[in-house]
PDB file of C-alpha atoms and ligand atoms in Angstrom:
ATOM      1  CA  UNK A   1     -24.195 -16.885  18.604  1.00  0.00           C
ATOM      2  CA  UNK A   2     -23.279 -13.075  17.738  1.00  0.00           C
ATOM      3  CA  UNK A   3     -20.797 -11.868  15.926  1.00  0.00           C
ATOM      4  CA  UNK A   4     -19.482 -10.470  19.104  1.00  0.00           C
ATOM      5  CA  UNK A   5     -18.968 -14.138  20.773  1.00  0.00           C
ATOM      6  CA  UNK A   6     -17.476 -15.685  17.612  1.00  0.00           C
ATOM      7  CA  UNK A   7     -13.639 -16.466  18.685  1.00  0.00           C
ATOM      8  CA  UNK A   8     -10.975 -14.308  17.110  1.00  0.00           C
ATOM      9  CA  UNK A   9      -8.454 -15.467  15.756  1.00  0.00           C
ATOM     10  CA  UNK A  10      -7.388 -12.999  13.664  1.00  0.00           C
ATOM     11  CA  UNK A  11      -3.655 -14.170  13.241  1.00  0.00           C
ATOM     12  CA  UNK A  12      -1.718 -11.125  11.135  1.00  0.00           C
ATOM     13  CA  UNK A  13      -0.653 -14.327   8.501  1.00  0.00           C
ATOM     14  CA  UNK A  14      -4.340 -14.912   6.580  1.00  0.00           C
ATOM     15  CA  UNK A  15      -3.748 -16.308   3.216  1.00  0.00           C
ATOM     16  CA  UNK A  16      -4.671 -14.117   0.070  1.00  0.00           C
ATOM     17  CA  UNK A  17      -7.193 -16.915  -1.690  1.00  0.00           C
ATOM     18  CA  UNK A  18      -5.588 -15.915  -5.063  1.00  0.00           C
ATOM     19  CA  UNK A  19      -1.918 -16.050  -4.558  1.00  0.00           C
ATOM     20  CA  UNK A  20      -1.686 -17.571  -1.375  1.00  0.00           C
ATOM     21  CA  UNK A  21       0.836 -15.457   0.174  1.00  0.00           C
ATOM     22  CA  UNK A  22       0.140 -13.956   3.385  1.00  0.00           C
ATOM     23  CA  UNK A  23      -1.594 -10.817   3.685  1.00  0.00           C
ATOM     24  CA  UNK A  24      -0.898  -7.823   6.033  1.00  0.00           C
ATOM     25  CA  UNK A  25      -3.707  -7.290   7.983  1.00  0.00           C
ATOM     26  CA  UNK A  26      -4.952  -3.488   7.754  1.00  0.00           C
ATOM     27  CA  UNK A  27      -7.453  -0.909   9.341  1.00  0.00           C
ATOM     28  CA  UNK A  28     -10.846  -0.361   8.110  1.00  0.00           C
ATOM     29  CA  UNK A  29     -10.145   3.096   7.669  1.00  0.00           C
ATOM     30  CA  UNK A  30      -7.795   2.261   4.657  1.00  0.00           C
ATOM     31  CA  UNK A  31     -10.092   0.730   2.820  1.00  0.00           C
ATOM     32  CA  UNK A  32     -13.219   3.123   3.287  1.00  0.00           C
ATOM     33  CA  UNK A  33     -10.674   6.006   2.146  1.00  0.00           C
ATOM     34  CA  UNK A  34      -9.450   4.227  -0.595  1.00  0.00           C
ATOM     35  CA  UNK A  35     -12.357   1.967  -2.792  1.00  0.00           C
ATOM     36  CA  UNK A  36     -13.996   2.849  -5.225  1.00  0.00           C
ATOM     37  CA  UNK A  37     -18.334   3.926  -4.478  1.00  0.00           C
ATOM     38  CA  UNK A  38     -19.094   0.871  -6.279  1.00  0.00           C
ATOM     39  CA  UNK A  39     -16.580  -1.275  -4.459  1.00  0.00           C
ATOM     40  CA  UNK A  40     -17.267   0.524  -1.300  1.00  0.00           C
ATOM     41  CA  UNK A  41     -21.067  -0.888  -0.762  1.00  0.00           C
ATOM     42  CA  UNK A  42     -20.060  -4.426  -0.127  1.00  0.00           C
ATOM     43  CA  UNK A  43     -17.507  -3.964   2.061  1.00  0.00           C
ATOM     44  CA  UNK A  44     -18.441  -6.121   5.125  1.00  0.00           C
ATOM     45  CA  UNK A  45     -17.420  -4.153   8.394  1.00  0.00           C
ATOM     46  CA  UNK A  46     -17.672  -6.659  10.922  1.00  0.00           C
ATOM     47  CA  UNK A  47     -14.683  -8.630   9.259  1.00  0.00           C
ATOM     48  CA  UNK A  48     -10.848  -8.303   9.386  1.00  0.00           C
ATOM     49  CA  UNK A  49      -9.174  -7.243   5.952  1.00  0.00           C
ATOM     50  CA  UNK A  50      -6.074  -8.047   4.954  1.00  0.00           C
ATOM     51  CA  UNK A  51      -3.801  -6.948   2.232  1.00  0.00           C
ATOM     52  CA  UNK A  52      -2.185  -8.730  -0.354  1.00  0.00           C
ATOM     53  CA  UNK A  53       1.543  -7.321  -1.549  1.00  0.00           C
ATOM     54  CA  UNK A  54       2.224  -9.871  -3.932  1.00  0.00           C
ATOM     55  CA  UNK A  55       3.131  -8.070  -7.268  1.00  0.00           C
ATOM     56  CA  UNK A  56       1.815 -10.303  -9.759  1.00  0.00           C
ATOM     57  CA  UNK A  57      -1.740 -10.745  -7.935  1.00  0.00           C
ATOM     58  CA  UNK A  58      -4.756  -8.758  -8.629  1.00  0.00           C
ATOM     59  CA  UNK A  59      -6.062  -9.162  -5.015  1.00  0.00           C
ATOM     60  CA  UNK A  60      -5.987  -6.269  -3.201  1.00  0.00           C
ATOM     61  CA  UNK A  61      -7.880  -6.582  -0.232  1.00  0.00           C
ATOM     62  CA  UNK A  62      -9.632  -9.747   1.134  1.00  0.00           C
ATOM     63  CA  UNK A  63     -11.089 -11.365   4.366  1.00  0.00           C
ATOM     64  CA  UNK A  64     -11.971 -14.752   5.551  1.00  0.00           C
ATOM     65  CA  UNK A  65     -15.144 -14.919   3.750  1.00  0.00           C
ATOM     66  CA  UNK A  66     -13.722 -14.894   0.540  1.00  0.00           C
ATOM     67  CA  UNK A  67     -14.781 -11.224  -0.364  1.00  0.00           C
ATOM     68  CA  UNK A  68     -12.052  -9.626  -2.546  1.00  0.00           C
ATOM     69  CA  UNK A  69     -11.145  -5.827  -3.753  1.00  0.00           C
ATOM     70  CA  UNK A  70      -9.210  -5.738  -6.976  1.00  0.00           C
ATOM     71  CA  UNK A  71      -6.638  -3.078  -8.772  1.00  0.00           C
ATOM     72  CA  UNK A  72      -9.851  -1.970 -10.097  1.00  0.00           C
ATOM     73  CA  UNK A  73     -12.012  -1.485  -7.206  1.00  0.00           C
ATOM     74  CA  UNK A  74      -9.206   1.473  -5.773  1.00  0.00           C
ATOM     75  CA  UNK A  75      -9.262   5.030  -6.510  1.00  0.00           C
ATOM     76  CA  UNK A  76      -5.312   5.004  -6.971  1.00  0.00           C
ATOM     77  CA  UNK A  77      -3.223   2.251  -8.650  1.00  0.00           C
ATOM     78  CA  UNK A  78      -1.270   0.533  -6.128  1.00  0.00           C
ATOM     79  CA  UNK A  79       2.655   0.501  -6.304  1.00  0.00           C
ATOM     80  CA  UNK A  80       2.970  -3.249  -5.202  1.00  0.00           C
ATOM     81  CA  UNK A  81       1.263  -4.484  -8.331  1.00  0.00           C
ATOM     82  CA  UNK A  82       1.653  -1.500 -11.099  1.00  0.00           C
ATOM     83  CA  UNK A  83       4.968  -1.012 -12.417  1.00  0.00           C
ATOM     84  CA  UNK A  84       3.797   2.576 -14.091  1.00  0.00           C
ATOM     85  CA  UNK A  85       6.603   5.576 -13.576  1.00  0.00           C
ATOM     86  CA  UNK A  86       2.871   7.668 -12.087  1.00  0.00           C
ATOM     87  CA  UNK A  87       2.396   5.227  -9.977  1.00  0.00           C
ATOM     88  CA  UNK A  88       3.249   6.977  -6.204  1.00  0.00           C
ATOM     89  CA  UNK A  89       5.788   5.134  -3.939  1.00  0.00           C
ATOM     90  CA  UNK A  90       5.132   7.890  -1.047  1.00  0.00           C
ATOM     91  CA  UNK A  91       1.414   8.152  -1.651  1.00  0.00           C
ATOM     92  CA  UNK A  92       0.945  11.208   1.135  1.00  0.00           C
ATOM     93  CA  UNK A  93       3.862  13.584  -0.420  1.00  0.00           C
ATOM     94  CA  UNK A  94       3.403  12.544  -3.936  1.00  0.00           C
ATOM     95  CA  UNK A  95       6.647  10.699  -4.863  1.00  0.00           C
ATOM     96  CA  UNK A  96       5.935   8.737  -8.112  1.00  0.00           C
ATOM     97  CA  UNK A  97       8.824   6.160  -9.351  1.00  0.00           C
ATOM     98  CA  UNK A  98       9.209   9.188 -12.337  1.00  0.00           C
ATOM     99  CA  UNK A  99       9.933  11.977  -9.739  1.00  0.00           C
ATOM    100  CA  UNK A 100      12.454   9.220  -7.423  1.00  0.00           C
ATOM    101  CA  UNK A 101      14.105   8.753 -11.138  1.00  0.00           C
ATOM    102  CA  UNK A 102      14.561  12.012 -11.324  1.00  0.00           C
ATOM    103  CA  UNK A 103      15.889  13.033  -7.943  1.00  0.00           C
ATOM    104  CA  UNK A 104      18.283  10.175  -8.204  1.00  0.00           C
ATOM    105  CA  UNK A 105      19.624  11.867 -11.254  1.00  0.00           C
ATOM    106  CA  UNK A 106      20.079  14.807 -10.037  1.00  0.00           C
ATOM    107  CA  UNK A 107      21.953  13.540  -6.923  1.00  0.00           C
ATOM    108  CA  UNK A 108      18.905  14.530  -4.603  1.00  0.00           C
ATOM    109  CA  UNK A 109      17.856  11.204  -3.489  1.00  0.00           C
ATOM    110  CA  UNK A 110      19.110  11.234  -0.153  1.00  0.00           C
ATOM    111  CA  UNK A 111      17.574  14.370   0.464  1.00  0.00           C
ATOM    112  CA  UNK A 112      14.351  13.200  -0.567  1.00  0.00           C
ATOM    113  CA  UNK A 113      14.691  10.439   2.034  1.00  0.00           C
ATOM    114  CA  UNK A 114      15.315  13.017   4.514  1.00  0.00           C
ATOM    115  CA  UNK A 115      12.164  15.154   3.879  1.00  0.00           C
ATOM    116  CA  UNK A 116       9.975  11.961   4.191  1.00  0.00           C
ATOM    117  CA  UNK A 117      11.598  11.392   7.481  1.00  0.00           C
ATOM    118  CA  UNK A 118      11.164  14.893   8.503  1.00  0.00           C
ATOM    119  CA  UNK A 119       7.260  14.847   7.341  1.00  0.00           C
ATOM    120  CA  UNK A 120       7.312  11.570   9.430  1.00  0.00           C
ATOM    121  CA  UNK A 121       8.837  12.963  12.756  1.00  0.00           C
ATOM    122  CA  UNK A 122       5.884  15.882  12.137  1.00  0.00           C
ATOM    123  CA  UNK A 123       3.324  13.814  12.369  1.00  0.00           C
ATOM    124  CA  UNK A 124       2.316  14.916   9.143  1.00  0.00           C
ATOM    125  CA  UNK A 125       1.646  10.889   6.878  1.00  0.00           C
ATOM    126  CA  UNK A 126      -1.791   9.806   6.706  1.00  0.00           C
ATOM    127  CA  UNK A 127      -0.633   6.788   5.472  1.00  0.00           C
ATOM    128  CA  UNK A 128      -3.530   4.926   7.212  1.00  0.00           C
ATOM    129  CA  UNK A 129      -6.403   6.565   4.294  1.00  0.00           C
ATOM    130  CA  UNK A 130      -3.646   7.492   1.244  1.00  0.00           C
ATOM    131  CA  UNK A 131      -1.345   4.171   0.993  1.00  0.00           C
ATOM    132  CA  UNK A 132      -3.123   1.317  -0.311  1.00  0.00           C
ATOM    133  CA  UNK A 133      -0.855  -0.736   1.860  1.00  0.00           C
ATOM    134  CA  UNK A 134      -2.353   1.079   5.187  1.00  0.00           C
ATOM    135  CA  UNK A 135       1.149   1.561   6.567  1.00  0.00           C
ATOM    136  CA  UNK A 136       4.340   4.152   6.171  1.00  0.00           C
ATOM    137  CA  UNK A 137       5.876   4.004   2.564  1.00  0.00           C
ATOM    138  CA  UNK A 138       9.326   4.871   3.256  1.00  0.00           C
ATOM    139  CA  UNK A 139      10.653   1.652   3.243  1.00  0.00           C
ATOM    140  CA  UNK A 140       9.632   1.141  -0.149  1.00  0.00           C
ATOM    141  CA  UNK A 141      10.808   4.409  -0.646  1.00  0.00           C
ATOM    142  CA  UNK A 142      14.609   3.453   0.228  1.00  0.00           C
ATOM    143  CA  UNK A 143      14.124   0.255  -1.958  1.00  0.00           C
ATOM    144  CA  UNK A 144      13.054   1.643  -4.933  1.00  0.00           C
ATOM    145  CA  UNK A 145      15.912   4.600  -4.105  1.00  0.00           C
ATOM    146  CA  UNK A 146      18.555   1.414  -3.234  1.00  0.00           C
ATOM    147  CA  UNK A 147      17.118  -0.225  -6.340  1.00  0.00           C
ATOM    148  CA  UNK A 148      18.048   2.510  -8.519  1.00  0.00           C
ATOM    149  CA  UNK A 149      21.668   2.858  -7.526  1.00  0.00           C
ATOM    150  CA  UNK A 150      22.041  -1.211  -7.824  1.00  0.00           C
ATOM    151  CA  UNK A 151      21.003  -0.370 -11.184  1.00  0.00           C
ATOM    152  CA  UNK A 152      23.651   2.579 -11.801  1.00  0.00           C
ATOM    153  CA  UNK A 153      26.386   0.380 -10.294  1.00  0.00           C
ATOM    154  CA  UNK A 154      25.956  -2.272 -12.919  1.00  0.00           C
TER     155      UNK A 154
HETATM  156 ZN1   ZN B   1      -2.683 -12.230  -3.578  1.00  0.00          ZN
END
């Protein structure tokens, strides 16, 4: 049988073999943009990845084979599972926890909401090959924002 007659079932709810949480599945794309040379050469094309957001895990990326990408096998740390200020929560307009600190400080979080909403409505994210997690950042953007003003309140 081919790899083109095998059934799919490629459910989005694949368990992460480290953590066992469910992973997200994600495009191809993200993954070729994003590992490492060294990291990049066994990546297996003809299977589904899937990505794990569970903060205390290492696994980054796996499939149903049991192949795994690590922290370590990414060109940028990913925000999920590194608690550094550098880290990026918008990975496409450069918005590290440090600079969302900062804004909030200075009363400009909202507006910095506003301009990732603005960049969104243009068309202008390329989430898919700059955000480990594949997708659109902003709603970790308004948690970490939300988180910070929990934070103030207290
Ligand atoms: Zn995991």
């Amino acid at each position: 049988m081919s790899d083109c007659c095998k059934p799919t079932n490629h459910s989005e709810s694949v368990l992460c073999p480290s953590c066992n949480h469910k992973g997200k599945r994600i495009q191809l794309i993200t993954l070729k943009s994003l590992l490492l040379p060294n990291a990049l050469v066994k990546l297996d094309v003809r299977t589904t990845y899937y990505f794990c957001s569970t903060p205390s895990c290492n696994v980054v990326y796996f499939n149903e084979d049991g192949l795994i990408f690590q922290q370590h096998d990414l060109k940028v740390p990913v925000f999920q599972k590194d608690e550094n200020l550098d880290t990026p929560v918008c990975y496409c307009f450069d918005w590290t926890r440090r600079k969302l600190n900062e804004a909030f400080d200075t009363d400009n979080d909202n507006k910095v909401i506003n301009s990732i909403s603005t960049h969104m409505k243009e068309n202008r994210c390329g989430c898919e090959v700059n955000n480990p997690q594949g997708s659109c950042c902003l709603g970790n953007v308004k948690a970490y924002v939300k988180s910070l003003r929990a934070e103030n309140v207290e």
